[in-house]
Coordinates of C-alpha atoms in Angstrom, one line a residue:
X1 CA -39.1 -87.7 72.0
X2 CA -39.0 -83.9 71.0
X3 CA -41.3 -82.8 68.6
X4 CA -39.4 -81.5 65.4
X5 CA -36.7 -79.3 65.8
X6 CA -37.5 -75.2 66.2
X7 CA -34.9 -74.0 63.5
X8 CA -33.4 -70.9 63.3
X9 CA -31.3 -69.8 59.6
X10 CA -29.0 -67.1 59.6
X11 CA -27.9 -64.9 56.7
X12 CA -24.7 -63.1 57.4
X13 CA -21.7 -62.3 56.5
X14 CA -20.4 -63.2 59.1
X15 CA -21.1 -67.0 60.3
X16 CA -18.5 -67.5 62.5
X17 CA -20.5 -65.5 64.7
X18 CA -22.6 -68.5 65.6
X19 CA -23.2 -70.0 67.8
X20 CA -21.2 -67.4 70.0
X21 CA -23.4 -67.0 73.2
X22 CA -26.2 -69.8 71.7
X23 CA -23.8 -72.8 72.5
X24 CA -23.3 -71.6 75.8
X25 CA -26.4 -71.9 78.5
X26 CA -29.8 -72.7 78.3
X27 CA -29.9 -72.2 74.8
X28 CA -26.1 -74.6 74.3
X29 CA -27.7 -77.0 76.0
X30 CA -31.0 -77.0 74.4
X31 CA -28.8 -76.9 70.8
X32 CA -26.8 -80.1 71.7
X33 CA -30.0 -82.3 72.7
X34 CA -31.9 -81.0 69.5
X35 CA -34.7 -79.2 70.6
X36 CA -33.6 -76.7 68.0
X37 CA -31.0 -76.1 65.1
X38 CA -28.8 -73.5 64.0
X39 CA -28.1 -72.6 60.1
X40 CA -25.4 -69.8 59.9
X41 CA -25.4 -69.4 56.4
X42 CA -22.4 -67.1 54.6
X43 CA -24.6 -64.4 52.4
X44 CA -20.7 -64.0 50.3
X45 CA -21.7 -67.3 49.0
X46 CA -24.3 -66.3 46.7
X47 CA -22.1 -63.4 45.5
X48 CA -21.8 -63.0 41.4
X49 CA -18.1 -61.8 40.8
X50 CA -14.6 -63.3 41.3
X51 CA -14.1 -61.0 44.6
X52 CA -17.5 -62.2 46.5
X53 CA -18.8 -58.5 46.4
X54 CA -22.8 -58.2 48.3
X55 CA -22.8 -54.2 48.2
X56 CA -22.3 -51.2 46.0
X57 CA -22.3 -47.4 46.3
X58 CA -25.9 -46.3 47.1
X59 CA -28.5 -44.5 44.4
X60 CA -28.3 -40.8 45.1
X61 CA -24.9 -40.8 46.4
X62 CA -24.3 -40.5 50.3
X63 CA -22.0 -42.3 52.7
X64 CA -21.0 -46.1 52.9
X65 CA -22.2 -48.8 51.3
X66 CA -25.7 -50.5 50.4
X67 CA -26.2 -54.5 50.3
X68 CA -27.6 -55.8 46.6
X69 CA -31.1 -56.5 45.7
X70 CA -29.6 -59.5 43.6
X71 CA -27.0 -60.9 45.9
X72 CA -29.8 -60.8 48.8
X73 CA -32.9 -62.3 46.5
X74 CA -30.3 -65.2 45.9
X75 CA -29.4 -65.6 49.6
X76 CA -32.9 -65.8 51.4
X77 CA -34.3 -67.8 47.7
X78 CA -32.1 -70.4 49.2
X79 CA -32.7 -70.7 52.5
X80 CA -36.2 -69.6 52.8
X81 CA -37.6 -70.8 49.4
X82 CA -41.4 -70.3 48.4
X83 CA -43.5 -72.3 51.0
X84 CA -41.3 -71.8 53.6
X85 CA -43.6 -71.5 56.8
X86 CA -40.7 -69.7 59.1
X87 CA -41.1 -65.7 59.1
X88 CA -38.6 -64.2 57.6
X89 CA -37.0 -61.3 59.2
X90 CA -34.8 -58.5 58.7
X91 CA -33.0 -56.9 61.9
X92 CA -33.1 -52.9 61.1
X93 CA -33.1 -50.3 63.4
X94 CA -36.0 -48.8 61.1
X95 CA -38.4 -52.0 62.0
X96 CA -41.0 -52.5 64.5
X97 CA -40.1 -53.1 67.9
X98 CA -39.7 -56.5 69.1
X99 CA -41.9 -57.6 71.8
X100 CA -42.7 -60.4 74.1
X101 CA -45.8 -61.5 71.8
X102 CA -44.0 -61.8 68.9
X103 CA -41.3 -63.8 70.8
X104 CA -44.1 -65.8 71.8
X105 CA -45.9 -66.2 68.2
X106 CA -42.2 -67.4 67.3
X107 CA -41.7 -69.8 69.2
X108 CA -44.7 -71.2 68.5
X109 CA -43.9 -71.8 65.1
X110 CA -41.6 -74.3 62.7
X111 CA -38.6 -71.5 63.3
X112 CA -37.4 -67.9 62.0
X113 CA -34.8 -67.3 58.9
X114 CA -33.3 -63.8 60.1
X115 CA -31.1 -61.5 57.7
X116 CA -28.0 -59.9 59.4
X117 CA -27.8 -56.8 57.2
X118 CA -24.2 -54.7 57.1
X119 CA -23.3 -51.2 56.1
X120 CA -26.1 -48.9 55.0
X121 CA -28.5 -51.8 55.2
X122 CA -30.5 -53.8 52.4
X123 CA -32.0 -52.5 49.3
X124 CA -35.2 -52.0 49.4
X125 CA -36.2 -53.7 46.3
X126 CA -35.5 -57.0 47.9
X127 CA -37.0 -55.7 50.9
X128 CA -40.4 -55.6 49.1
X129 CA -39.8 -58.3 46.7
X130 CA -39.8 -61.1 49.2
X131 CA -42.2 -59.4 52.1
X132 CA -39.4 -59.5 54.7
X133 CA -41.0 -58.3 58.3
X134 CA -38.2 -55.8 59.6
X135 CA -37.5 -55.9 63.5
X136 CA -35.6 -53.6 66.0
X137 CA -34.7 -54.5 68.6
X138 CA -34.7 -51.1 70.2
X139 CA -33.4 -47.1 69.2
X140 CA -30.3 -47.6 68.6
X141 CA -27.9 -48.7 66.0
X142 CA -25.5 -51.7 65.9
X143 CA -22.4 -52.2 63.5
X144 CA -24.5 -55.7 62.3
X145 CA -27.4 -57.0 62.2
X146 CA -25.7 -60.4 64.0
X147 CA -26.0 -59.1 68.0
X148 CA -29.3 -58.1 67.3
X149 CA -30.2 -62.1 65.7
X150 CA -28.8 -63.5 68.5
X151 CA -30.8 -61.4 70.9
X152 CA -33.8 -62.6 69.0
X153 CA -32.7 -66.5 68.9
X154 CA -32.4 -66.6 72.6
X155 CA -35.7 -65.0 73.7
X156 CA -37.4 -67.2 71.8
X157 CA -35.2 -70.8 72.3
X158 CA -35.7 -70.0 76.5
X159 CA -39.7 -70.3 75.5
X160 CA -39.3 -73.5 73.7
X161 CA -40.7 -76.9 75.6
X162 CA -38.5 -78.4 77.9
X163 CA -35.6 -75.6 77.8
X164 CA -36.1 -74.0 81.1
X165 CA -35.9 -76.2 84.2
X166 CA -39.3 -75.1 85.3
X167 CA -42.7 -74.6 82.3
X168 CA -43.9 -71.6 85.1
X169 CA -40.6 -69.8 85.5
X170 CA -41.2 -68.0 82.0
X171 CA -44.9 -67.0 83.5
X172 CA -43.9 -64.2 85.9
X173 CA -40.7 -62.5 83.9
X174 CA -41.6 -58.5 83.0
X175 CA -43.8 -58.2 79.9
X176 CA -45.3 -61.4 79.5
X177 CA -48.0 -59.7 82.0
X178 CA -47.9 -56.3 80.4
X179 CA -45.7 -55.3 83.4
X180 CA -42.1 -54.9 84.3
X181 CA -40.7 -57.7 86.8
X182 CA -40.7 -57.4 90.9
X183 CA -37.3 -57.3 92.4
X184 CA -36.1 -60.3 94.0
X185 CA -34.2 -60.9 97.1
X186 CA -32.0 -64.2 98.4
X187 CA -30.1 -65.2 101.3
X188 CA -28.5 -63.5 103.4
X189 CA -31.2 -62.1 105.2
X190 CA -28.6 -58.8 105.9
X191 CA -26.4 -57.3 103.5
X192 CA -24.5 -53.8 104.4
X193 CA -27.5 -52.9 106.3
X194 CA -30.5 -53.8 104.0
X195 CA -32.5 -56.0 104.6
X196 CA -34.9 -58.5 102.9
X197 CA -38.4 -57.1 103.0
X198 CA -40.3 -59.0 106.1
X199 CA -43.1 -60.0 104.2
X200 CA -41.2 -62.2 101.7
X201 CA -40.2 -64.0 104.8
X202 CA -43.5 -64.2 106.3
X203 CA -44.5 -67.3 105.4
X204 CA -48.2 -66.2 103.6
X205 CA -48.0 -66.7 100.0
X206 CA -51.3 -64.1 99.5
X207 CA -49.6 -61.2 101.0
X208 CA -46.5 -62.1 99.0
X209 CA -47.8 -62.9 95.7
X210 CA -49.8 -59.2 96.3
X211 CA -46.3 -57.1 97.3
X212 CA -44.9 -58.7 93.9
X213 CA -47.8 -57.4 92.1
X214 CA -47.8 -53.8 93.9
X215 CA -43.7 -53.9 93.0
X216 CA -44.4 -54.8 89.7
X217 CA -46.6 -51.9 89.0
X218 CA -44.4 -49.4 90.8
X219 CA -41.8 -50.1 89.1
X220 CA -43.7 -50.4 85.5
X221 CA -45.3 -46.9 86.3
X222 CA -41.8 -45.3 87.7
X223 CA -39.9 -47.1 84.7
X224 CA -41.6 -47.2 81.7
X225 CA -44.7 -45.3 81.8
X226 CA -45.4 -46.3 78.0
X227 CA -45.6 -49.9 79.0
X228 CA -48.0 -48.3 82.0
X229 CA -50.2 -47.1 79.7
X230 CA -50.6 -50.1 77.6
X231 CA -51.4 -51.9 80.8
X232 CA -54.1 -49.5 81.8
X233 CA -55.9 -49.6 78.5
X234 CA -56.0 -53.5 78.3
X235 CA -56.9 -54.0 82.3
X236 CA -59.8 -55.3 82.2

């Protein structure tokens, strides 16, 4: 039996988005046996005039367009009423950076109701108005808010029970030890010249399991010296 079903709701206005790359894969697979579910929900439905509109001109004047407090409020009040347990999140490139904890914290919860914004982005009444936690997924900026969602979906559905083939292959994977991954090598043993470090050949699982930790650091340390530091201050 699988416990009840991780559900992920989708405000956008565009739902033919999804699933997109969610049906396919781990995450396609996991969707068709239920061990989560997918609500793509059209945010034009909850529109107030004859031609669907969800944004105006914005305050102040300025470029493009800004998505309504009122067409919004009447989007999420219906898929993430009051009580609703699931986080409710806005993808913005002004929000705080997602992380592996917070994909972890995710997926142990009920679900996640995500809001795809468009244009200049949400009004910031609405934004306030129903507590919505903003998330980036990095600096940079993204036509929609839906490439972003999907990102999110499938770092967390990978982490749900019984998704990946093995419960430890999630375990060693950079950032869920505060480090980047180590490189990984297959057969064959030679390719154009290189070739596969001896000691992942040797045979003792010590001296491997301790290169993959020296890798890991390297490459934390060459790569992402932020991450480095983070690591230092927590080691214990």
């Amino acid at each position: 039996m699988v416990r009840d079903a991780w559900t992920a709701t989708v405000l956008t206005l565009f739902p033919e988005m999804f699933p997109g790359p969610l049906g396919l894969s781990l995450a396609g697979r996991a969707l068709e046996t239920g061990r989560w579910r997918l609500e793509a929900v059209d945010i034009r439905d909850f529109a107030v005039d004859r031609h669907r509109s969800v944004d105006d001109t914005p305050s102040g004047g300025g470029p493009g367009m800004v998505m309504r407090a009122d067409v919004m409020a009447a989007a999420i009040d219906a898929v993430h009423p009051a009580g609703d347990p699931r986080p409710l999140i806005y993808l913005s490139p002004r929000g705080r950076p997602l992380r592996q904890a917070r994909v972890r914290e995710l997926a142990a919860g009920p679900g996640v109701a995500l809001i795809c914004g468009r244009f200049e982005g949400l009004d910031q009444r609405v934004i306030e108005a129903r507590a919505i936690e903003e998330v980036s997924l990095g600096d940079f900026v993204l036509s929609g808010g839906e490439p972003a969602a999907i990102a999110l979906i499938d770092a967390v559905v990978r982490l749900l029970p019984g998704v990946m083939g093995k419960d430890a292959s999630g375990t060693e994977e950079s950032f869920e030890s505060g480090l980047l991954e180590y490189p990984h090598y297959t057969r064959p043993q030679t390719f154009e010249g290189r070739e596969i470090p001896p000691v992942l050949t040797s045979g003792d699982h010590k001296k491997v399991e301790a290169w993959r930790r020296a890798e890991a650091e390297k490459t934390t340390r060459e790569r992402r010296p932020d991450l480095w530091d983070d690591f230092l201050r927590k080691k214990p």
